[in-house]
Amino acid sequence: MMKFTKHNFIFLLGGIIIYVVDIGVDFWVASKYFCQGQYSWSILILCFRGLSLLIMQIFSYEWFKNDWEGTDTGKLKWIFLVHLFQCGIFIRYWFALKYGCQAAFKQKDSGDAPETDSPNLLQKQAIDVMTDINMLRVFKTFLETTPQLCVQIYILMEHGKSNFSQYVAIIMSFCGISFSAVDYQISLRKSLPDKDEFPVLSKLVYLFYKLLTITSWILSITLITLLSVRSSVILLILLWICGFTWTVKQHTTFCKSKKMEYLYRTVVGIILIFTFFNIKGRKTKVCISIYYATHTVVTLGILFVYLSWKPSIIKEISFTIVSILTILSLVLGIIFLVVYYRCFHPTAYCRPQECSDEVDREAGHKNSVKTCRFQNFIMQ
């Protein structure tokens, strides 16, 4: 298992700041639309925020309940109230700051500390709590940030008018998607045995692979939405049904209860609309090839429909620019994908017994559920 370093602690502080700023930007943009009389856009922006917040609270509380099973029920009641007021993520950030500070700055002074405060256990606690936060951030990215980005780009292209708040929202969305993807992969490697370090070059290749493929797909969705909102909604629903069906067929075991497992599969179906998501931690060469081949065909199909249905639009400079960006980002994204899987992708996967043995050595069998949770939730 890798270590939680001072650099990780600094990035944790940055993540908290970005999260708070992102909340402010959402309400700022929504208020701008509301003041301009564009109530539907304002409500839509807030709905994406509310949906992601609700899903995050549900999963966060469920994980607390699973991890604290058999402990003081008074703590769980307090935790439930915090999540009820939609502030569960801040509790997790508080634990991350607490354990992260101890792991990054106080390890050298823990020679005479009791076994429960051993450096290895502190490292495990810090990495575990950051892993949970990054899982929740993945939910937020694809339930809120990515849909909001589609909406913002659609408004910009449809009406041709823009303001400063729109550009800030678009930049924050791209930053949110980028940081979420990279942080998640870092947490994956830190929390699972036999994973190699994640060097800077590997991070950059992975970042460009995710960012470029997602950007191309967002632009494609925006283009078909400009052509027909109904067609866009039908396409997204069909893609979600395909993603959800595939997830069900994988027989995922991420949650203890069946209701939570189906909620998890529903969320994964939404994520699969925008990016590939390896939910079983297995080799997925065929699946990922089919996934991005489908995206390529759909993207080219959307551009072909434009050329056939509205040939006059070819003369518009905005369509030409967006089309070039869509194709270019897709091609570059797939190139970075191939480079990442050829040169940087780890081939070792965490087996349940490996997870259990490592946890048992450090903190006893009662914590095995928490550490093994991540092996059932892997995005690559």
XYZ file of C-alpha atoms in Angstrom:
380
model
C 0.000 0.000 0.000
C 1.332 3.451 -0.914
C 1.718 6.290 1.549
C -0.368 9.385 2.207
C 2.187 12.180 1.792
C 2.347 15.900 2.518
C 1.643 16.559 -1.153
C -1.543 14.505 -0.859
C -2.550 16.607 2.146
C -2.000 19.827 0.184
C -4.123 18.477 -2.684
C -6.780 17.546 -0.119
C -6.937 21.174 1.019
C -7.161 22.266 -2.611
C -9.983 19.805 -3.200
C -11.980 21.244 -0.307
C -11.522 24.775 -1.650
C -12.562 23.731 -5.179
C -15.640 21.946 -3.817
C -16.781 25.037 -1.902
C -16.041 27.355 -4.860
C -17.965 25.019 -7.166
C -21.041 25.309 -4.938
C -20.761 29.094 -5.076
C -20.358 29.105 -8.882
C -23.462 26.925 -9.318
C -25.639 29.280 -7.287
C -24.058 32.317 -8.956
C -24.815 30.988 -12.457
C -28.333 29.899 -11.434
C -29.040 33.346 -9.968
C -27.780 35.023 -13.161
C -30.190 32.996 -15.272
C -33.003 33.684 -12.815
C -32.396 37.445 -12.918
C -32.385 37.342 -16.728
C -35.780 35.623 -16.708
C -34.374 32.283 -17.923
C -36.048 30.317 -15.158
C -35.855 26.911 -16.871
C -32.037 27.072 -17.120
C -31.764 28.217 -13.512
C -33.968 25.365 -12.293
C -32.103 22.815 -14.435
C -28.707 23.867 -13.037
C -30.020 23.600 -9.468
C -31.707 20.240 -10.210
C -28.393 18.719 -11.302
C -26.810 20.072 -8.123
C -29.643 18.748 -5.950
C -29.629 15.293 -7.569
C -25.895 14.768 -7.151
C -26.015 16.078 -3.582
C -28.843 13.702 -2.659
C -27.105 10.662 -4.180
C -23.837 11.560 -2.440
C -25.581 11.820 0.952
C -27.337 8.463 0.507
C -24.152 6.584 -0.337
C -22.057 8.440 2.243
C -24.470 7.595 5.057
C -24.752 3.987 3.883
C -20.958 3.638 4.017
C -20.825 5.165 7.499
C -23.511 2.728 8.600
C -21.609 -0.249 7.155
C -18.253 0.830 8.563
C -19.596 1.642 12.031
C -21.753 -1.455 12.287
C -21.861 -2.623 15.920
C -20.605 0.705 17.307
C -22.402 3.396 19.310
C -25.797 4.110 17.708
C -25.649 7.668 19.056
C -22.873 8.485 16.596
C -24.912 7.113 13.710
C -27.898 9.265 14.699
C -25.671 12.326 14.678
C -24.197 11.303 11.316
C -27.715 10.758 9.958
C -28.757 14.289 10.939
C -25.697 15.770 9.246
C -26.484 13.880 6.036
C -30.143 14.841 6.298
C -29.038 18.481 6.041
C -26.920 17.570 2.983
C -23.571 18.161 4.730
C -22.222 14.607 4.853
C -19.315 15.365 2.517
C -17.968 17.918 5.004
C -17.883 15.265 7.736
C -15.829 13.090 5.422
C -13.500 15.988 4.637
C -13.084 16.539 8.400
C -12.022 12.909 8.867
C -9.721 13.232 5.852
C -8.043 16.297 7.366
C -7.712 14.558 10.739
C -6.241 11.278 9.484
C -4.345 12.938 6.643
C -2.579 15.339 8.995
C -1.602 12.483 11.321
C -0.389 10.281 8.472
C 1.534 12.994 6.615
C 3.062 15.015 9.474
C 3.086 12.922 12.681
C 4.418 9.552 11.563
C 7.939 10.096 12.830
C 6.722 10.823 16.355
C 4.632 7.672 16.651
C 7.358 5.214 17.723
C 5.929 4.731 21.203
C 2.291 5.109 20.137
C -0.199 2.326 20.821
C -0.984 -0.188 18.067
C -4.165 1.658 17.101
C -2.050 4.742 16.240
C 0.695 2.866 14.332
C 2.010 4.564 11.175
C 0.636 1.799 8.922
C -2.829 2.078 10.423
C -2.785 5.882 10.142
C -1.795 5.542 6.491
C -4.622 3.088 5.895
C -7.191 5.318 7.601
C -6.098 8.386 5.601
C -6.139 6.533 2.286
C -9.491 4.851 3.049
C -11.257 8.104 3.857
C -9.795 9.818 0.762
C -10.870 6.855 -1.367
C -14.460 7.254 -0.164
C -14.383 10.992 -0.899
C -13.060 10.394 -4.412
C -15.768 7.811 -5.070
C -18.373 10.404 -4.072
C -16.672 12.980 -6.296
C -16.997 10.588 -9.244
C -20.755 10.486 -8.580
C -20.841 14.283 -8.458
C -18.807 14.631 -11.645
C -21.161 12.590 -13.805
C -24.454 13.413 -12.094
C -23.871 17.163 -11.925
C -20.686 18.580 -13.474
C -20.838 16.839 -16.858
C -24.593 17.429 -17.460
C -24.165 21.075 -16.422
C -21.310 21.399 -18.902
C -23.568 20.067 -21.677
C -26.233 22.622 -20.719
C -23.771 25.523 -20.596
C -22.282 24.713 -24.013
C -25.778 24.244 -25.465
C -26.885 27.665 -24.191
C -23.712 29.243 -25.546
C -24.185 27.750 -29.026
C -27.966 28.098 -29.225
C -28.292 31.743 -28.208
C -24.856 33.039 -29.213
C -24.825 35.311 -26.183
C -22.450 34.725 -23.330
C -21.448 36.302 -20.067
C -18.573 35.955 -17.659
C -20.431 33.574 -15.344
C -20.979 31.082 -18.195
C -17.278 30.926 -18.995
C -16.425 30.510 -15.306
C -18.937 27.658 -15.034
C -17.531 25.921 -18.139
C -13.940 26.246 -16.902
C -14.910 24.965 -13.434
C -16.711 22.017 -15.019
C -13.702 21.008 -17.107
C -11.420 21.385 -14.071
C -13.823 19.318 -11.959
C -13.938 16.495 -14.504
C -10.137 16.481 -14.885
C -9.313 16.484 -11.155
C -11.985 13.890 -10.409
C -10.658 11.438 -13.003
C -7.008 11.736 -11.943
C -7.693 11.758 -8.174
C -9.832 8.674 -8.550
C -7.099 6.746 -10.359
C -4.553 7.835 -7.711
C -6.856 6.577 -4.953
C -7.315 3.309 -6.811
C -3.575 2.681 -6.898
C -3.044 3.736 -3.303
C -5.790 1.574 -1.828
C -5.236 -1.711 -3.675
C -2.296 -4.102 -3.206
C 0.189 -4.730 -6.024
C -0.567 -1.438 -7.761
C 2.440 0.528 -8.987
C 3.104 4.201 -8.386
C 1.296 6.671 -10.630
C 4.120 8.765 -12.191
C 3.557 12.241 -13.564
C 3.706 11.152 -17.216
C 1.152 8.416 -16.553
C -1.145 10.943 -14.847
C -0.938 13.301 -17.822
C -1.654 10.568 -20.364
C -4.605 9.343 -18.304
C -5.874 12.908 -17.837
C -5.806 13.675 -21.579
C -7.408 10.315 -22.411
C -10.371 10.975 -20.129
C -10.688 14.705 -20.765
C -10.499 14.496 -24.563
C -12.890 11.546 -24.965
C -15.415 13.129 -22.584
C -15.066 16.517 -24.324
C -15.732 14.957 -27.722
C -18.822 13.183 -26.412
C -20.153 16.314 -24.674
C -19.815 18.275 -27.932
C -21.594 15.451 -29.803
C -24.478 15.507 -27.308
C -24.643 19.288 -27.628
C -24.812 19.072 -31.423
C -27.674 16.574 -31.451
C -29.478 18.646 -28.796
C -29.222 21.707 -31.045
C -30.713 19.648 -33.848
C -33.515 18.122 -31.767
C -33.928 18.097 -27.986
C -36.256 15.090 -28.260
C -33.672 13.098 -30.238
C -31.018 13.958 -27.670
C -33.191 12.786 -24.769
C -34.075 9.540 -26.585
C -30.379 8.872 -27.330
C -29.354 9.460 -23.698
C -32.162 7.220 -22.396
C -31.167 4.421 -24.793
C -27.525 4.719 -23.742
C -28.527 4.644 -20.066
C -30.635 1.513 -20.632
C -27.662 -0.177 -22.322
C -25.316 0.847 -19.500
C -27.735 -0.205 -16.769
C -28.416 -3.561 -18.450
C -24.693 -4.267 -18.814
C -24.136 -3.365 -15.155
C -26.917 -5.718 -14.028
C -25.433 -8.530 -16.131
C -22.071 -7.990 -14.406
C -23.710 -9.016 -11.090
C -22.070 -6.185 -9.157
C -21.735 -6.544 -5.378
C -20.842 -3.019 -4.334
C -23.599 -2.570 -1.715
C -24.919 -4.806 1.050
C -28.622 -4.212 0.400
C -30.416 -4.927 -2.881
C -32.042 -1.474 -2.948
C -28.673 0.275 -2.646
C -27.161 -2.065 -5.233
C -29.835 -1.104 -7.779
C -29.300 2.569 -6.984
C -25.586 2.035 -7.551
C -26.283 0.314 -10.887
C -28.565 3.184 -11.875
C -25.787 5.697 -11.166
C -23.225 3.595 -13.040
C -25.601 3.540 -16.018
C -25.521 7.348 -16.031
C -21.717 7.409 -15.753
C -21.430 4.996 -18.678
C -23.208 7.547 -20.863
C -20.135 9.775 -20.628
C -17.111 7.535 -20.002
C -16.071 3.915 -19.670
C -16.395 2.505 -16.183
C -14.806 -0.810 -15.179
C -17.090 -2.015 -12.401
C -15.560 -5.429 -11.734
C -11.815 -4.753 -11.763
C -11.264 -7.240 -14.577
C -9.519 -6.988 -17.912
C -11.909 -5.195 -20.234
C -10.107 -4.914 -23.564
C -13.144 -6.098 -25.529
C -15.658 -4.014 -23.545
C -13.671 -0.783 -23.778
C -13.084 -1.342 -27.511
C -16.826 -1.827 -28.124
C -17.629 1.194 -25.925
C -15.418 3.684 -27.755
C -16.195 2.176 -31.167
C -19.871 2.843 -30.406
C -19.107 6.410 -29.354
C -17.136 6.936 -32.571
C -19.967 5.608 -34.744
C -22.587 7.716 -32.928
C -20.419 10.851 -33.178
C -19.846 10.378 -36.908
C -23.552 9.589 -37.308
C -24.535 12.875 -35.642
C -22.244 14.849 -37.968
C -23.613 12.939 -40.988
C -27.202 13.728 -39.957
C -26.277 17.421 -39.756
C -24.776 17.354 -43.243
C -27.817 15.527 -44.666
C -30.561 17.343 -42.770
C -29.137 20.862 -42.667
C -26.501 21.215 -45.438
C -26.677 25.002 -45.133
C -25.159 24.784 -41.659
C -21.797 23.808 -43.170
C -21.284 27.475 -44.036
C -21.578 28.504 -40.374
C -18.166 28.981 -38.795
C -19.377 27.869 -35.364
C -20.473 24.470 -36.691
C -17.154 24.019 -38.507
C -15.178 24.808 -35.341
C -17.276 22.519 -33.133
C -17.110 19.685 -35.688
C -13.328 19.941 -35.930
C -12.998 20.029 -32.126
C -15.317 17.029 -31.789
C -13.374 14.860 -34.251
C -9.954 16.083 -33.117
C -10.610 15.515 -29.409
C -12.056 12.055 -30.157
C -9.034 10.990 -32.229
C -6.520 12.394 -29.742
C -8.440 10.923 -26.825
C -8.370 7.428 -28.349
C -4.647 7.815 -29.097
C -3.994 8.706 -25.445
C -6.224 5.777 -24.416
C -4.126 3.330 -26.465
C -0.873 4.798 -25.129
C -2.107 4.594 -21.538
C -3.213 0.956 -21.793
C -0.098 -0.053 -23.711
C 2.496 1.685 -21.547
C 1.107 2.733 -18.153
C -1.874 0.616 -17.173
C -1.217 -1.802 -14.245
C -2.124 -5.418 -14.929
C -2.524 -6.534 -11.300
C -5.991 -6.536 -9.801
C -6.978 -6.770 -6.139
C -8.367 -10.118 -5.078
C -10.728 -10.243 -2.085
C -8.401 -12.448 -0.076
C -5.480 -10.083 -0.619
C -7.531 -7.160 0.631
C -8.762 -9.081 3.630
C -5.311 -10.349 4.614
C -3.765 -6.880 4.469
C -6.474 -5.337 6.598
C -6.414 -8.183 9.114
C -2.720 -7.648 9.663
C -3.205 -3.953 10.399
C -6.559 -3.446 12.075
C -8.416 -6.704 12.494
C -11.107 -8.394 10.456
C -13.819 -5.841 11.298
C -12.371 -3.324 8.818
C -12.202 -5.711 5.874
C -15.486 -4.477 4.430
C -14.296 -0.927 4.123
C -10.994 -1.693 2.413
C -12.536 -4.244 0.053
C -15.313 -1.841 -0.944
C -13.033 -0.212 -3.497
C -12.321 -3.446 -5.374
C -15.986 -3.476 -6.469
C -15.829 0.109 -7.685
C -13.052 0.557 -10.238
C -12.890 3.067 -13.076
C -10.113 2.842 -15.640
